[in-house]
C-alpha positions as MATLAB code, in Angstrom:
seq = 'MEQALGTTTREALLPMLDRVTCSAMVDAMAQRYDHPAHILDLVSPTPGRVLFGPAVTIRFMPVRRDVQHPVRNNFASLFYRAIARGGIGAVLVMSSGGHPVSALGGGRKLSRLRHTGLAGVLADGRLRDFAALGGYPFATYCRGETVRQGGNLVMPVEPDVPVEVGGVGVLPGDWIYADATGAVVVPAADIVGVLEDAARFEERDAASAERMIHEDPATVIAQGEAR';
ca = [
       0.000    0.000    0.000;
       1.263    3.460   -0.915;
       1.147    4.953    2.558;
       3.431    2.190    3.839;
       6.253    4.038    2.085;
       5.994    6.807    4.688;
       6.934   10.334    3.651;
       9.405    9.437    0.886;
       6.994    9.355   -2.047;
       4.872   12.235   -0.771;
       7.890   14.432   -0.095;
       9.110   13.831   -3.636;
       5.750   14.952   -5.039;
       5.205   18.037   -2.893;
       7.251   20.409   -5.124;
       4.803   19.681   -7.970;
       1.879   21.107   -6.014;
       2.991   24.669   -6.735;
       2.460   23.986  -10.449;
      -1.087   22.603  -10.315;
      -4.627   23.402   -9.208;
      -7.497   21.129   -8.284;
      -9.245   21.966  -11.569;
      -6.223   20.967  -13.634;
      -5.915   17.697  -11.725;
      -9.610   16.979  -12.328;
      -9.026   17.619  -16.055;
      -6.080   15.240  -15.999;
      -8.200   12.570  -14.335;
     -11.017   13.088  -16.866;
      -8.494   12.450  -19.615;
      -7.848    9.006  -18.146;
     -11.190    7.894  -16.717;
     -14.886    8.616  -17.111;
     -15.785    7.888  -13.487;
     -16.386   10.815  -11.088;
     -13.225   11.848   -9.251;
     -14.012   15.357   -7.998;
     -15.686   16.394   -4.750;
     -17.394   19.771   -4.285;
     -18.875   21.853   -1.459;
     -16.149   21.225    1.087;
     -15.475   23.527    4.039;
     -12.236   24.078    5.947;
     -11.170   26.024    9.035;
      -7.993   26.857    7.068;
      -9.039   27.034    3.379;
      -5.624   28.326    2.347;
      -4.013   24.980    3.147;
      -3.654   22.231    0.573;
      -4.448   18.692    1.687;
      -2.356   16.093   -0.133;
      -1.442   12.506    0.589;
      -2.459    8.845    0.255;
      -5.761    7.848    1.825;
      -6.299    5.843    4.971;
      -9.979    5.197    5.556;
     -12.657    4.701    8.176;
     -16.175    3.706    7.164;
     -19.146    4.984    9.133;
     -22.679    3.596    9.001;
     -26.014    4.552   10.587;
     -26.157    3.660   14.259;
     -27.522    0.225   15.111;
     -27.949    0.020   18.858;
     -28.463   -3.743   18.675;
     -24.921   -4.289   17.354;
     -23.088   -1.181   18.557;
     -20.063   -2.203   20.599;
     -17.856   -0.004   22.827;
     -14.664   -1.570   21.451;
     -15.443   -2.575   17.862;
     -17.034    0.829   17.188;
     -14.453    2.861   19.051;
     -12.990    5.645   16.892;
      -9.561    5.507   18.508;
      -9.000    1.799   17.881;
     -10.293    2.032   14.305;
      -8.052    5.033   13.668;
      -4.918    3.221   14.785;
      -5.904    0.158   12.772;
      -6.391    2.372    9.716;
      -2.833    3.713    9.968;
      -1.234    0.441   11.063;
       0.815    0.225    7.861;
       1.938    3.835    8.052;
       0.249    7.165    8.687;
       2.920    9.802    8.184;
       1.814   12.105    5.371;
      -1.475   10.229    4.879;
      -4.999   11.651    4.638;
      -7.700   10.263    6.908;
     -10.823    9.838    4.754;
     -14.112    9.208    6.556;
     -17.455    8.339    4.975;
     -20.681    9.669    6.471;
     -22.878    6.588    6.658;
     -25.548    8.473    4.728;
     -25.594   11.377    7.204;
     -23.393   14.156    5.751;
     -24.732   16.695    8.270;
     -23.741   14.541   11.239;
     -20.544   15.040   13.239;
     -17.818   12.486   12.509;
     -15.334   13.914   14.997;
     -13.864   17.082   16.410;
     -10.833   18.746   17.858;
     -10.304   16.184   20.613;
     -10.568   12.957   18.559;
      -8.730   14.355   15.567;
      -5.896   15.734   17.680;
      -4.426   12.245   17.149;
      -3.461   13.330   13.635;
      -0.827   15.616   15.144;
       1.308   13.053   16.929;
       0.871   10.443   14.193;
       2.028   12.800   11.431;
      -0.977   12.684    9.120;
      -1.330   15.354    6.433;
      -4.960   15.918    7.357;
      -8.540   14.742    7.141;
     -11.239   14.614    4.457;
     -14.654   13.930    5.989;
     -17.942   13.401    4.170;
     -19.689   14.812    7.215;
     -19.419   17.718    9.605;
     -16.732   18.254   12.222;
     -16.792   20.036   15.552;
     -14.309   22.520   17.018;
     -13.099   24.414   13.938;
     -11.101   26.759   16.178;
      -9.075   23.833   17.521;
      -8.753   22.122   14.144;
      -7.544   25.359   12.566;
      -4.742   25.528   15.107;
      -3.383   22.084   14.298;
      -0.618   21.684   11.691;
      -2.659   19.422    9.409;
      -5.290   20.380    6.813;
      -9.000   19.749    7.382;
     -11.790   19.519    4.804;
     -15.351   18.430    5.545;
     -19.029   19.278    4.972;
     -19.109   22.032    7.552;
     -18.921   22.728   11.262;
     -21.395   21.515   13.835;
     -21.773   21.802   17.600;
     -23.691   18.562   18.140;
     -22.193   15.116   18.590;
     -23.158   12.548   15.970;
     -23.095    9.384   18.061;
     -26.863    8.948   17.893;
     -26.806    8.938   14.069;
     -23.602    7.273   12.868;
     -20.895    4.995   14.187;
     -17.462    4.036   12.813;
     -17.451    0.369   11.812;
     -14.451   -0.539    9.678;
     -10.939    0.752    8.875;
      -8.832    0.363    5.747;
     -11.743   -0.317    3.365;
     -13.225    1.437    0.305;
     -15.399    4.395    1.284;
     -17.518    6.994   -0.494;
     -17.170   10.775   -0.234;
     -19.607   12.982   -2.100;
     -20.448   10.253   -4.600;
     -16.787    9.476   -5.276;
     -15.223    6.136   -4.393;
     -12.018    6.247   -2.354;
      -9.761    3.206   -1.958;
      -7.069    2.983    0.700;
      -3.878    4.226   -0.964;
      -5.649    6.556   -3.439;
      -4.131   10.026   -3.457;
      -6.205   12.942   -2.197;
      -5.746   16.554   -3.266;
      -8.021   19.168   -1.709;
      -8.018   22.945   -1.533;
     -10.594   25.703   -1.163;
     -12.088   24.883   -4.590;
     -12.724   21.170   -4.043;
     -11.006   17.817   -3.971;
      -9.917   15.126   -6.391;
      -9.240   11.422   -5.859;
      -6.408    9.899   -7.890;
      -5.521    6.185   -8.095;
      -2.082    5.504   -6.633;
      -0.699    4.251   -9.939;
      -1.668    7.509  -11.679;
      -0.560   10.173   -9.240;
       2.706   11.118  -10.973;
       1.111   11.193  -14.418;
      -1.869   13.214  -13.213;
       0.389   15.781  -11.562;
       2.565   16.044  -14.683;
      -0.443   16.404  -16.986;
      -2.050   18.940  -14.663;
       1.142   21.021  -14.712;
       1.134   20.952  -18.510;
      -2.530   22.012  -18.565;
      -1.697   24.941  -16.292;
       1.179   26.017  -18.542;
      -1.033   25.713  -21.633;
      -3.817   27.768  -20.041;
      -1.379   30.446  -18.895;
       0.028   30.738  -22.424;
      -3.483   30.905  -23.848;
      -4.470   33.667  -21.425;
      -1.362   35.599  -22.399;
      -2.282   35.364  -26.093;
      -5.787   36.641  -25.333;
      -4.310   39.914  -24.108;
      -3.147   40.642  -27.639;
      -6.006   39.157  -29.674;
      -7.968   41.365  -32.081;
     -11.739   41.242  -31.385;
     -12.613   41.776  -35.065;
     -10.422   38.832  -36.089;
     -11.962   36.581  -33.438;
     -15.493   37.495  -34.610;
     -14.579   36.897  -38.251;
     -13.069   33.517  -37.465;
     -16.212   32.533  -35.567;
     -18.483   33.578  -38.410;
     -16.321   31.640  -40.901;
     -17.136   28.443  -39.040;
];
């Protein structure tokens, strides 16, 4: 699994982030696949931070009191199982169990990301304690802030499994890129190619914008009419 490599691969890719945007990475993914890979309507206590790293996952489901267990459904134990093969530089991805307005965690539970070295969290639900989360060194993206606990609606049930975020499938080891505009999910085998293509798209668009400064409106209209 990609995250088992620790920070080596991620550190090598970080310099490329200055050359890309989320939109360009989504375009690069669309060039390879026709499945949805982009996630919209995310909120962050620090929207200026970029979230980037391989996914480690926790699946939530609607609460079932008849099977809920204090150990098997304990967030802490599932978290450490999720990062058992390496968490440094990884992104914790949590599904919502069909309740995207429910709280999946907050400043206290997610403080574990600090001492385990994760890059951040992507949650398909709400999180509590934005003030605390904004003060941590990792990046946080979710569906919004809430003040109410979610334990009566959802419970964590399984680590290190495929999950769904905003209609997009996420496999453990997929690469996550998120910023204030949205997020994109990239298969591990494609991350270098997607970053390289995205950088080329950015360079192409910048050159095109530069040419537009000097274009003649009459010529553009005539060319359009000729078609």
